[in-house]
Amino acid sequence: MNPADLGLPVDVPSTALFTDQYELTMLQAALKAGTADRRSVFEVFTRRLPEGRRYGVVAGTGRVLDAVENFRFDAGVLRFLREQQIVDEPTLQWLASYRFGGDIWGYPEGEVYFPGSPILRVEGSFAECVLLETVILSILNHDSAIAAAASRMSVAAGGRRLIEMGARRTHELAAVASSRAAYVGGFNSTSDLAAGFRYAIPTVGTSAHAFTLLHDSERDAFRAQVASLGRGTTLLVDTYDVAEAVRTAVDIAGPELGAVRIDSGDLLLVAHRVRAQLDELGAVNTKIVVTSDLDEYAIASLAAAPVDAYGVGTQLVTGSGHPTCSMVYKLVARAHSADPKAPLEPVAKKSLGGKLSIGGRKWAARRLDAEGVAEAEVIGTGEVPSELMDQQLLVELVKGGAIVAREPLDAARERHIAVRAGLPLSAMQLSRGEPVLPTEYV
């Protein structure tokens, strides 16, 4: 089974109502004014990274493509809009045949970004592009926040395995998207079966404290789990006394015991004691998994501990303190008329309070130093300098309404790991700092 064939991971007729009302009222007014067909360019970018973060991670691109493809105003949706008098009848008739027919370019999923990076560029008529603002931002802001947190945790883990287990800490549908974004950011598996089903992410899971408490003794619980799941299972050893649980676990499963999980206490101290005890009992290959409200800082603090894997929940699915990326969707260029040959004119918002934007259809490239390490994010609106032609970042995602860049999720994950490795070493620091690359406009 190809997970992409499953369609939307949510039970809705379409994605058309994942929008704000003003997008439809703008459409109605533009149709009446005769400006709706003007060729337009919208761009997604953020003016700043979350405080202290050194790079951002693009995630959710594949979900954006699904959302655009399923953006349809079917009979039920149109009936709702009519009954609520959201827009007038001519607008409803226009919406009935809506299909995005424009072009979309963007940073490929898993790529990193910086302030001002044109993460996504949507081109077409004003009418067809303006409707996509909210659903695009909803996906990219959420997924990129989770992927950025996951990437930092992946760096902190230093090659040890990471398990996403935050489904019970967020909305049930956000949990699926979070698992996907975490995988892009470097996690290895998820406890969420819906994410495994939808996106073919490896799933893991064995038992909770409830299973131990169900039985008359911890020994009975361990015996039942090993009998059902085999000696390679992971036994939870901190329901009662950790040392006694480890002895019981090895006694029942033998040295072939797959792993033990520690979910409470001083994880650094307990992990060292458990490792020594496992080795003394001959279970030298038994792994240690730790959980318990971990974030990137807690993971980094366990670098010297004999830990083999980390399970992360709440802090991951909430972006580790930064649940959104503050991305915006702005009109940066438009034609003076509906004539398809009319040239594009740069437009930009001018306001106080740091909300200025730069007009013009942009390209982006990442300049490398003599050692091949990234040294600047270069953004421009004119010709691309010849020395940057091979370092351009935007790729074609949709052409004439047709998706042209679907890819396996593993491709995005591998891309992120490779791109991150090409950043300056200071990008890997968890301490607060400025973006690791400056943004240069040419």
GROMACS .gro file of C-alpha atoms in nm:
model
  442
    1MET     CA    1   0.000   0.000   0.000
    2ASN     CA    2   0.122   0.349  -0.087
    3PRO     CA    3   0.024   0.584   0.201
    4ALA     CA    4  -0.008   0.871  -0.047
    5ASP     CA    5  -0.302   0.689  -0.204
    6LEU     CA    6  -0.504   0.725   0.115
    7GLY     CA    7  -0.584   1.090   0.046
    8LEU     CA    8  -0.650   1.328   0.330
    9PRO     CA    9  -0.573   1.221   0.687
   10VAL     CA   10  -0.885   1.406   0.800
   11ASP     CA   11  -1.250   1.320   0.743
   12VAL     CA   12  -1.373   1.632   0.563
   13PRO     CA   13  -1.529   1.677   0.218
   14SER     CA   14  -1.244   1.908   0.114
   15THR     CA   15  -0.991   2.154   0.250
   16ALA     CA   16  -1.183   2.453   0.112
   17LEU     CA   17  -1.319   2.566   0.449
   18PHE     CA   18  -0.979   2.553   0.617
   19THR     CA   19  -0.976   2.924   0.548
   20ASP     CA   20  -1.067   3.261   0.695
   21GLN     CA   21  -1.385   3.434   0.585
   22TYR     CA   22  -1.204   3.744   0.459
   23GLU     CA   23  -1.040   3.541   0.185
   24LEU     CA   24  -1.382   3.476   0.036
   25THR     CA   25  -1.503   3.833   0.086
   26MET     CA   26  -1.186   3.963  -0.082
   27LEU     CA   27  -1.260   3.728  -0.369
   28GLN     CA   28  -1.615   3.860  -0.401
   29ALA     CA   29  -1.499   4.222  -0.403
   30ALA     CA   30  -1.221   4.150  -0.653
   31LEU     CA   31  -1.465   3.973  -0.886
   32LYS     CA   32  -1.694   4.277  -0.878
   33ALA     CA   33  -1.403   4.515  -0.929
   34GLY     CA   34  -1.266   4.322  -1.227
   35THR     CA   35  -0.929   4.267  -1.056
   36ALA     CA   36  -0.967   3.902  -0.957
   37ASP     CA   37  -0.794   3.774  -1.272
   38ARG     CA   38  -0.482   3.984  -1.236
   39ARG     CA   39  -0.172   3.767  -1.236
   40SER     CA   40  -0.029   3.768  -0.884
   41VAL     CA   41   0.260   3.633  -0.680
   42PHE     CA   42   0.227   3.551  -0.311
   43GLU     CA   43   0.518   3.444  -0.092
   44VAL     CA   44   0.544   3.269   0.243
   45PHE     CA   45   0.822   3.392   0.470
   46THR     CA   46   0.895   3.482   0.830
   47ARG     CA   47   1.044   3.809   0.941
   48ARG     CA   48   1.232   3.647   1.229
   49LEU     CA   49   1.311   3.309   1.377
   50PRO     CA   50   1.173   3.220   1.720
   51GLU     CA   51   1.383   3.386   1.987
   52GLY     CA   52   1.719   3.221   2.028
   53ARG     CA   53   1.680   2.974   1.740
   54ARG     CA   54   1.963   2.955   1.488
   55TYR     CA   55   1.778   2.802   1.192
   56GLY     CA   56   1.430   2.698   1.090
   57VAL     CA   57   1.320   2.374   0.923
   58VAL     CA   58   1.073   2.357   0.634
   59ALA     CA   59   0.813   2.087   0.700
   60GLY     CA   60   0.460   2.023   0.581
   61THR     CA   61   0.527   2.079   0.212
   62GLY     CA   62   0.385   1.742   0.116
   63ARG     CA   63   0.074   1.815   0.323
   64VAL     CA   64   0.040   2.153   0.150
   65LEU     CA   65   0.037   1.978  -0.187
   66ASP     CA   66  -0.239   1.745  -0.065
   67ALA     CA   67  -0.438   2.041   0.067
   68VAL     CA   68  -0.412   2.235  -0.259
   69GLU     CA   69  -0.516   1.931  -0.459
   70ASN     CA   70  -0.819   1.878  -0.235
   71PHE     CA   71  -0.926   2.244  -0.221
   72ARG     CA   72  -1.270   2.199  -0.374
   73PHE     CA   73  -1.602   2.372  -0.309
   74ASP     CA   74  -1.843   2.079  -0.330
   75ALA     CA   75  -2.221   2.095  -0.294
   76GLY     CA   76  -2.220   2.073   0.086
   77VAL     CA   77  -1.963   2.348   0.125
   78LEU     CA   78  -2.143   2.574  -0.122
   79ARG     CA   79  -2.471   2.516   0.055
   80PHE     CA   80  -2.315   2.623   0.385
   81LEU     CA   81  -2.173   2.940   0.228
   82ARG     CA   82  -2.509   3.021   0.072
   83GLU     CA   83  -2.712   2.958   0.388
   84GLN     CA   84  -2.475   3.167   0.598
   85GLN     CA   85  -2.469   3.441   0.333
   86ILE     CA   86  -2.091   3.448   0.338
   87VAL     CA   87  -2.065   3.552  -0.028
   88ASP     CA   88  -2.307   3.636  -0.308
   89GLU     CA   89  -2.439   3.407  -0.579
   90PRO     CA   90  -2.193   3.507  -0.856
   91THR     CA   91  -1.906   3.427  -0.619
   92LEU     CA   92  -2.060   3.092  -0.530
   93GLN     CA   93  -2.085   3.010  -0.900
   94TRP     CA   94  -1.718   3.097  -0.942
   95LEU     CA   95  -1.621   2.883  -0.643
   96ALA     CA   96  -1.816   2.583  -0.773
   97SER     CA   97  -1.559   2.528  -1.048
   98TYR     CA   98  -1.253   2.630  -0.847
   99ARG     CA   99  -0.936   2.439  -0.921
  100PHE     CA  100  -0.597   2.588  -0.851
  101GLY     CA  101  -0.435   2.622  -1.193
  102GLY     CA  102  -0.126   2.819  -1.108
  103ASP     CA  103   0.235   2.742  -1.018
  104ILE     CA  104   0.396   2.686  -0.680
  105TRP     CA  105   0.768   2.697  -0.609
  106GLY     CA  106   0.922   2.643  -0.270
  107TYR     CA  107   1.208   2.527  -0.053
  108PRO     CA  108   1.199   2.146  -0.064
  109GLU     CA  109   1.075   1.979   0.252
  110GLY     CA  110   1.352   1.925   0.505
  111GLU     CA  111   1.547   2.230   0.388
  112VAL     CA  112   1.643   2.495   0.644
  113TYR     CA  113   1.537   2.859   0.624
  114PHE     CA  114   1.617   3.198   0.774
  115PRO     CA  115   1.446   3.536   0.817
  116GLY     CA  116   1.316   3.655   0.482
  117SER     CA  117   1.359   3.321   0.304
  118PRO     CA  118   1.084   3.287   0.038
  119ILE     CA  119   0.982   2.946   0.169
  120LEU     CA  120   0.690   2.913  -0.073
  121ARG     CA  121   0.593   3.115  -0.383
  122VAL     CA  122   0.238   3.084  -0.517
  123GLU     CA  123   0.164   3.224  -0.864
  124GLY     CA  124  -0.163   3.253  -1.054
  125SER     CA  125  -0.463   3.481  -1.062
  126PHE     CA  126  -0.531   3.682  -0.748
  127ALA     CA  127  -0.858   3.494  -0.705
  128GLU     CA  128  -0.711   3.146  -0.707
  129CYS     CA  129  -0.406   3.232  -0.494
  130VAL     CA  130  -0.569   3.439  -0.221
  131LEU     CA  131  -0.797   3.153  -0.118
  132LEU     CA  132  -0.501   2.933  -0.019
  133GLU     CA  133  -0.350   3.165   0.241
  134THR     CA  134  -0.487   3.017   0.562
  135VAL     CA  135  -0.456   2.649   0.483
  136ILE     CA  136  -0.096   2.693   0.363
  137LEU     CA  137   0.005   2.894   0.669
  138SER     CA  138  -0.178   2.658   0.904
  139ILE     CA  139   0.022   2.361   0.776
  140LEU     CA  140   0.363   2.525   0.737
  141ASN     CA  141   0.354   2.714   1.067
  142HIS     CA  142   0.262   2.403   1.265
  143ASP     CA  143   0.476   2.143   1.092
  144SER     CA  144   0.786   2.362   1.064
  145ALA     CA  145   0.768   2.443   1.436
  146ILE     CA  146   0.757   2.074   1.525
  147ALA     CA  147   1.035   1.987   1.280
  148ALA     CA  148   1.260   2.262   1.419
  149ALA     CA  149   1.215   2.128   1.772
  150ALA     CA  150   1.276   1.775   1.645
  151SER     CA  151   1.592   1.884   1.469
  152ARG     CA  152   1.732   2.040   1.786
  153MET     CA  153   1.650   1.725   1.979
  154SER     CA  154   1.814   1.516   1.709
  155VAL     CA  155   2.131   1.722   1.742
  156ALA     CA  156   2.121   1.686   2.121
  157ALA     CA  157   2.070   1.310   2.094
  158GLY     CA  158   2.397   1.271   1.907
  159GLY     CA  159   2.291   0.973   1.700
  160ARG     CA  160   2.087   0.796   1.967
  161ARG     CA  161   1.738   0.695   1.862
  162LEU     CA  162   1.439   0.924   1.914
  163ILE     CA  163   1.079   0.812   1.958
  164GLU     CA  164   0.790   1.055   1.904
  165MET     CA  165   0.522   0.986   2.163
  166GLY     CA  166   0.320   1.305   2.200
  167ALA     CA  167  -0.020   1.202   2.063
  168ARG     CA  168  -0.190   1.229   2.403
  169ARG     CA  169  -0.060   1.584   2.444
  170THR     CA  170  -0.221   1.748   2.141
  171HIS     CA  171  -0.525   1.739   1.912
  172GLU     CA  172  -0.572   1.396   1.757
  173LEU     CA  173  -0.519   1.524   1.401
  174ALA     CA  174  -0.233   1.752   1.502
  175ALA     CA  175  -0.071   1.443   1.653
  176VAL     CA  176  -0.050   1.279   1.311
  177ALA     CA  177   0.099   1.590   1.153
  178SER     CA  178   0.340   1.622   1.446
  179SER     CA  179   0.464   1.267   1.398
  180ARG     CA  180   0.527   1.339   1.032
  181ALA     CA  181   0.712   1.664   1.104
  182ALA     CA  182   0.918   1.502   1.380
  183TYR     CA  183   1.026   1.230   1.138
  184VAL     CA  184   1.140   1.496   0.890
  185GLY     CA  185   1.334   1.664   1.172
  186GLY     CA  186   1.529   1.349   1.259
  187PHE     CA  187   1.314   1.128   1.482
  188ASN     CA  188   1.327   0.756   1.410
  189SER     CA  189   0.980   0.630   1.503
  190THR     CA  190   0.643   0.718   1.653
  191SER     CA  191   0.399   0.562   1.897
  192ASP     CA  192   0.105   0.699   1.693
  193LEU     CA  193  -0.048   0.427   1.476
  194ALA     CA  194  -0.242   0.679   1.265
  195ALA     CA  195   0.089   0.837   1.165
  196GLY     CA  196   0.232   0.496   1.084
  197PHE     CA  197  -0.074   0.412   0.875
  198ARG     CA  198  -0.087   0.743   0.691
  199TYR     CA  199   0.283   0.810   0.635
  200ALA     CA  200   0.458   0.472   0.680
  201ILE     CA  201   0.659   0.602   0.976
  202PRO     CA  202   0.801   0.314   1.186
  203THR     CA  203   0.588   0.258   1.498
  204VAL     CA  204   0.691   0.130   1.840
  205GLY     CA  205   0.527   0.060   2.175
  206THR     CA  206   0.498  -0.208   2.443
  207SER     CA  207   0.331  -0.130   2.777
  208ALA     CA  208   0.252   0.137   3.035
  209HIS     CA  209   0.239   0.135   3.414
  210ALA     CA  210  -0.125   0.030   3.393
  211PHE     CA  211  -0.020  -0.310   3.260
  212THR     CA  212   0.205  -0.370   3.560
  213LEU     CA  213  -0.060  -0.249   3.803
  214LEU     CA  214  -0.318  -0.479   3.643
  215HIS     CA  215  -0.129  -0.788   3.759
  216ASP     CA  216  -0.088  -0.925   4.110
  217SER     CA  217   0.287  -0.869   4.094
  218GLU     CA  218   0.547  -0.708   3.873
  219ARG     CA  219   0.685  -1.053   3.801
  220ASP     CA  220   0.347  -1.165   3.671
  221ALA     CA  221   0.325  -0.859   3.447
  222PHE     CA  222   0.674  -0.908   3.304
  223ARG     CA  223   0.612  -1.278   3.250
  224ALA     CA  224   0.290  -1.202   3.061
  225GLN     CA  225   0.454  -0.939   2.842
  226VAL     CA  226   0.753  -1.156   2.753
  227ALA     CA  227   0.526  -1.453   2.680
  228SER     CA  228   0.324  -1.237   2.439
  229LEU     CA  229   0.586  -1.010   2.281
  230GLY     CA  230   0.905  -1.212   2.314
  231ARG     CA  231   1.234  -1.162   2.493
  232GLY     CA  232   1.323  -0.869   2.271
  233THR     CA  233   1.047  -0.653   2.422
  234THR     CA  234   1.098  -0.341   2.634
  235LEU     CA  235   0.999  -0.372   3.001
  236LEU     CA  236   0.900  -0.067   3.206
  237VAL     CA  237   1.100  -0.088   3.527
  238ASP     CA  238   1.003   0.211   3.742
  239THR     CA  239   0.654   0.121   3.863
  240TYR     CA  240   0.785   0.016   4.205
  241ASP     CA  241   1.152  -0.040   4.283
  242VAL     CA  242   1.382   0.001   3.982
  243ALA     CA  243   1.664  -0.227   4.098
  244GLU     CA  244   1.425  -0.507   4.187
  245ALA     CA  245   1.242  -0.463   3.856
  246VAL     CA  246   1.565  -0.493   3.659
  247ARG     CA  247   1.657  -0.813   3.842
  248THR     CA  248   1.311  -0.955   3.774
  249ALA     CA  249   1.321  -0.849   3.410
  250VAL     CA  250   1.650  -1.023   3.339
  251ASP     CA  251   1.546  -1.326   3.541
  252ILE     CA  252   1.238  -1.369   3.322
  253ALA     CA  253   1.369  -1.264   2.980
  254GLY     CA  254   1.734  -1.356   3.024
  255PRO     CA  255   2.022  -1.167   2.862
  256GLU     CA  256   1.818  -1.148   2.542
  257LEU     CA  257   1.594  -0.882   2.698
  258GLY     CA  258   1.555  -0.610   2.436
  259ALA     CA  259   1.535  -0.301   2.654
  260VAL     CA  260   1.420  -0.148   2.979
  261ARG     CA  261   1.238   0.185   3.000
  262ILE     CA  262   1.283   0.442   3.277
  263ASP     CA  263   1.007   0.702   3.306
  264SER     CA  264   1.081   0.888   3.630
  265GLY     CA  265   1.342   0.995   3.881
  266ASP     CA  266   1.690   1.135   3.829
  267LEU     CA  267   1.737   0.990   3.482
  268LEU     CA  268   2.112   1.051   3.473
  269LEU     CA  269   2.174   0.873   3.801
  270VAL     CA  270   1.921   0.595   3.745
  271ALA     CA  271   2.047   0.522   3.392
  272HIS     CA  272   2.404   0.472   3.520
  273ARG     CA  273   2.284   0.240   3.798
  274VAL     CA  274   2.063   0.040   3.563
  275ARG     CA  275   2.341   0.001   3.307
  276ALA     CA  276   2.579  -0.129   3.571
  277GLN     CA  277   2.315  -0.367   3.702
  278LEU     CA  278   2.227  -0.499   3.356
  279ASP     CA  279   2.594  -0.562   3.281
  280GLU     CA  280   2.643  -0.744   3.612
  281LEU     CA  281   2.344  -0.965   3.530
  282GLY     CA  282   2.489  -1.050   3.188
  283ALA     CA  283   2.238  -0.843   2.989
  284VAL     CA  284   2.511  -0.641   2.822
  285ASN     CA  285   2.313  -0.593   2.501
  286THR     CA  286   1.991  -0.481   2.669
  287LYS     CA  287   1.917  -0.119   2.576
  288ILE     CA  288   1.800   0.161   2.803
  289VAL     CA  289   1.515   0.388   2.691
  290VAL     CA  290   1.431   0.701   2.891
  291THR     CA  291   1.113   0.908   2.883
  292SER     CA  292   0.959   1.170   3.119
  293ASP     CA  293   0.895   1.523   2.985
  294LEU     CA  294   1.215   1.545   2.784
  295ASP     CA  295   1.319   1.840   2.567
  296GLU     CA  296   1.641   1.917   2.381
  297TYR     CA  297   1.808   2.048   2.696
  298ALA     CA  298   1.719   1.742   2.901
  299ILE     CA  299   1.839   1.519   2.619
  300ALA     CA  300   2.168   1.709   2.603
  301SER     CA  301   2.211   1.675   2.980
  302LEU     CA  302   2.196   1.298   2.936
  303ALA     CA  303   2.476   1.287   2.680
  304ALA     CA  304   2.709   1.123   2.931
  305ALA     CA  305   2.447   0.873   3.045
  306PRO     CA  306   2.437   0.516   2.908
  307VAL     CA  307   2.108   0.583   2.729
  308ASP     CA  308   2.025   0.425   2.395
  309ALA     CA  309   1.697   0.598   2.305
  310TYR     CA  310   1.476   0.886   2.412
  311GLY     CA  311   1.098   0.905   2.404
  312VAL     CA  312   0.967   1.262   2.369
  313GLY     CA  313   0.610   1.385   2.394
  314THR     CA  314   0.479   1.719   2.519
  315GLN     CA  315   0.777   1.939   2.438
  316LEU     CA  316   0.802   1.801   2.086
  317VAL     CA  317   0.439   1.842   1.979
  318THR     CA  318   0.430   2.195   2.120
  319GLY     CA  319   0.746   2.305   1.939
  320SER     CA  320   0.954   2.308   2.259
  321GLY     CA  321   0.829   2.651   2.359
  322HIS     CA  322   0.771   2.782   2.007
  323PRO     CA  323   0.450   2.628   1.864
  324THR     CA  324   0.445   2.848   1.554
  325CYS     CA  325   0.701   2.998   1.316
  326SER     CA  326   0.513   3.326   1.256
  327MET     CA  327   0.515   3.269   0.881
  328VAL     CA  328   0.308   3.508   0.670
  329TYR     CA  329   0.159   3.492   0.319
  330LYS     CA  330   0.200   3.822   0.137
  331LEU     CA  331   0.126   3.955  -0.210
  332VAL     CA  332   0.464   4.066  -0.348
  333ALA     CA  333   0.386   4.126  -0.716
  334ARG     CA  334   0.083   4.164  -0.942
  335ALA     CA  335  -0.002   4.263  -1.298
  336HIS     CA  336  -0.170   4.597  -1.376
  337SER     CA  337  -0.444   4.424  -1.572
  338ALA     CA  338  -0.593   4.082  -1.643
  339ASP     CA  339  -0.394   4.057  -1.965
  340PRO     CA  340  -0.181   3.741  -1.933
  341LYS     CA  341   0.106   3.929  -2.096
  342ALA     CA  342   0.090   4.223  -1.857
  343PRO     CA  343   0.420   4.259  -1.669
  344LEU     CA  344   0.438   4.196  -1.297
  345GLU     CA  345   0.482   4.498  -1.071
  346PRO     CA  346   0.636   4.467  -0.724
  347VAL     CA  347   0.405   4.555  -0.434
  348ALA     CA  348   0.478   4.565  -0.062
  349LYS     CA  349   0.313   4.653   0.265
  350LYS     CA  350   0.455   4.959   0.439
  351SER     CA  351   0.375   4.997   0.806
  352LEU     CA  352   0.518   5.059   1.149
  353GLY     CA  353   0.596   4.794   1.405
  354GLY     CA  354   0.840   4.579   1.212
  355LYS     CA  355   0.586   4.447   0.962
  356LEU     CA  356   0.751   4.580   0.649
  357SER     CA  357   0.778   4.344   0.354
  358ILE     CA  358   0.989   4.353   0.040
  359GLY     CA  359   0.812   4.351  -0.294
  360GLY     CA  360   0.901   4.154  -0.604
  361ARG     CA  361   0.909   3.792  -0.716
  362LYS     CA  362   1.212   3.651  -0.538
  363TRP     CA  363   1.473   3.386  -0.586
  364ALA     CA  364   1.692   3.248  -0.309
  365ALA     CA  365   2.033   3.085  -0.300
  366ARG     CA  366   2.272   2.972  -0.028
  367ARG     CA  367   2.626   3.092  -0.074
  368LEU     CA  368   2.898   2.850   0.036
  369ASP     CA  369   3.250   2.925   0.154
  370ALA     CA  370   3.568   2.770   0.017
  371GLU     CA  371   3.513   2.463   0.237
  372GLY     CA  372   3.159   2.408   0.112
  373VAL     CA  373   2.998   2.532   0.434
  374ALA     CA  374   2.697   2.762   0.406
  375GLU     CA  375   2.782   3.126   0.483
  376ALA     CA  376   2.480   3.334   0.372
  377GLU     CA  377   2.118   3.318   0.255
  378VAL     CA  378   2.107   3.540  -0.054
  379ILE     CA  379   1.771   3.671  -0.178
  380GLY     CA  380   1.704   3.878  -0.486
  381THR     CA  381   1.440   3.989  -0.735
  382GLY     CA  382   1.645   4.033  -1.050
  383GLU     CA  383   1.879   3.806  -1.237
  384VAL     CA  384   2.046   3.531  -1.038
  385PRO     CA  385   2.424   3.589  -1.026
  386SER     CA  386   2.609   3.324  -1.222
  387GLU     CA  387   2.808   3.214  -0.918
  388LEU     CA  388   2.485   3.131  -0.735
  389MET     CA  389   2.301   2.948  -1.013
  390ASP     CA  390   2.392   2.606  -0.870
  391GLN     CA  391   2.297   2.705  -0.514
  392GLN     CA  392   1.937   2.809  -0.580
  393LEU     CA  393   1.690   2.682  -0.322
  394LEU     CA  394   1.341   2.700  -0.470
  395VAL     CA  395   1.214   2.400  -0.665
  396GLU     CA  396   0.900   2.362  -0.873
  397LEU     CA  397   0.621   2.194  -0.678
  398VAL     CA  398   0.308   2.264  -0.884
  399LYS     CA  399   0.295   2.352  -1.253
  400GLY     CA  400  -0.029   2.464  -1.414
  401GLY     CA  401  -0.223   2.319  -1.123
  402ALA     CA  402  -0.057   1.977  -1.147
  403ILE     CA  403   0.164   1.852  -0.865
  404VAL     CA  404   0.509   1.774  -1.001
  405ALA     CA  405   0.721   1.718  -0.690
  406ARG     CA  406   0.571   1.455  -0.465
  407GLU     CA  407   0.837   1.252  -0.290
  408PRO     CA  408   0.869   0.986  -0.018
  409LEU     CA  409   0.884   1.122   0.336
  410ASP     CA  410   1.224   0.959   0.380
  411ALA     CA  411   1.360   1.188   0.107
  412ALA     CA  412   1.268   1.495   0.313
  413ARG     CA  413   1.417   1.342   0.627
  414GLU     CA  414   1.744   1.257   0.454
  415ARG     CA  415   1.756   1.602   0.294
  416HIS     CA  416   1.727   1.769   0.631
  417ILE     CA  417   2.007   1.566   0.784
  418ALA     CA  418   2.233   1.647   0.488
  419VAL     CA  419   2.145   2.018   0.479
  420ARG     CA  420   2.192   2.056   0.854
  421ALA     CA  421   2.536   1.900   0.825
  422GLY     CA  422   2.629   2.173   0.576
  423LEU     CA  423   2.561   2.456   0.821
  424PRO     CA  424   2.832   2.615   1.038
  425LEU     CA  425   2.902   2.417   1.354
  426SER     CA  426   2.751   2.693   1.567
  427ALA     CA  427   2.410   2.593   1.429
  428MET     CA  428   2.429   2.286   1.650
  429GLN     CA  429   2.457   2.486   1.972
  430LEU     CA  430   2.147   2.479   2.189
  431SER     CA  431   2.235   2.806   2.360
  432ARG     CA  432   2.046   3.115   2.250
  433GLY     CA  433   2.190   3.299   1.954
  434GLU     CA  434   2.123   3.479   1.629
  435PRO     CA  435   2.042   3.299   1.301
  436VAL     CA  436   2.351   3.108   1.199
  437LEU     CA  437   2.339   3.256   0.847
  438PRO     CA  438   2.285   3.623   0.764
  439THR     CA  439   2.020   3.713   0.507
  440GLU     CA  440   2.157   3.926   0.222
  441TYR     CA  441   1.935   4.106  -0.030
  442VAL     CA  442   2.071   4.180  -0.377
   0.00000   0.00000   0.00000
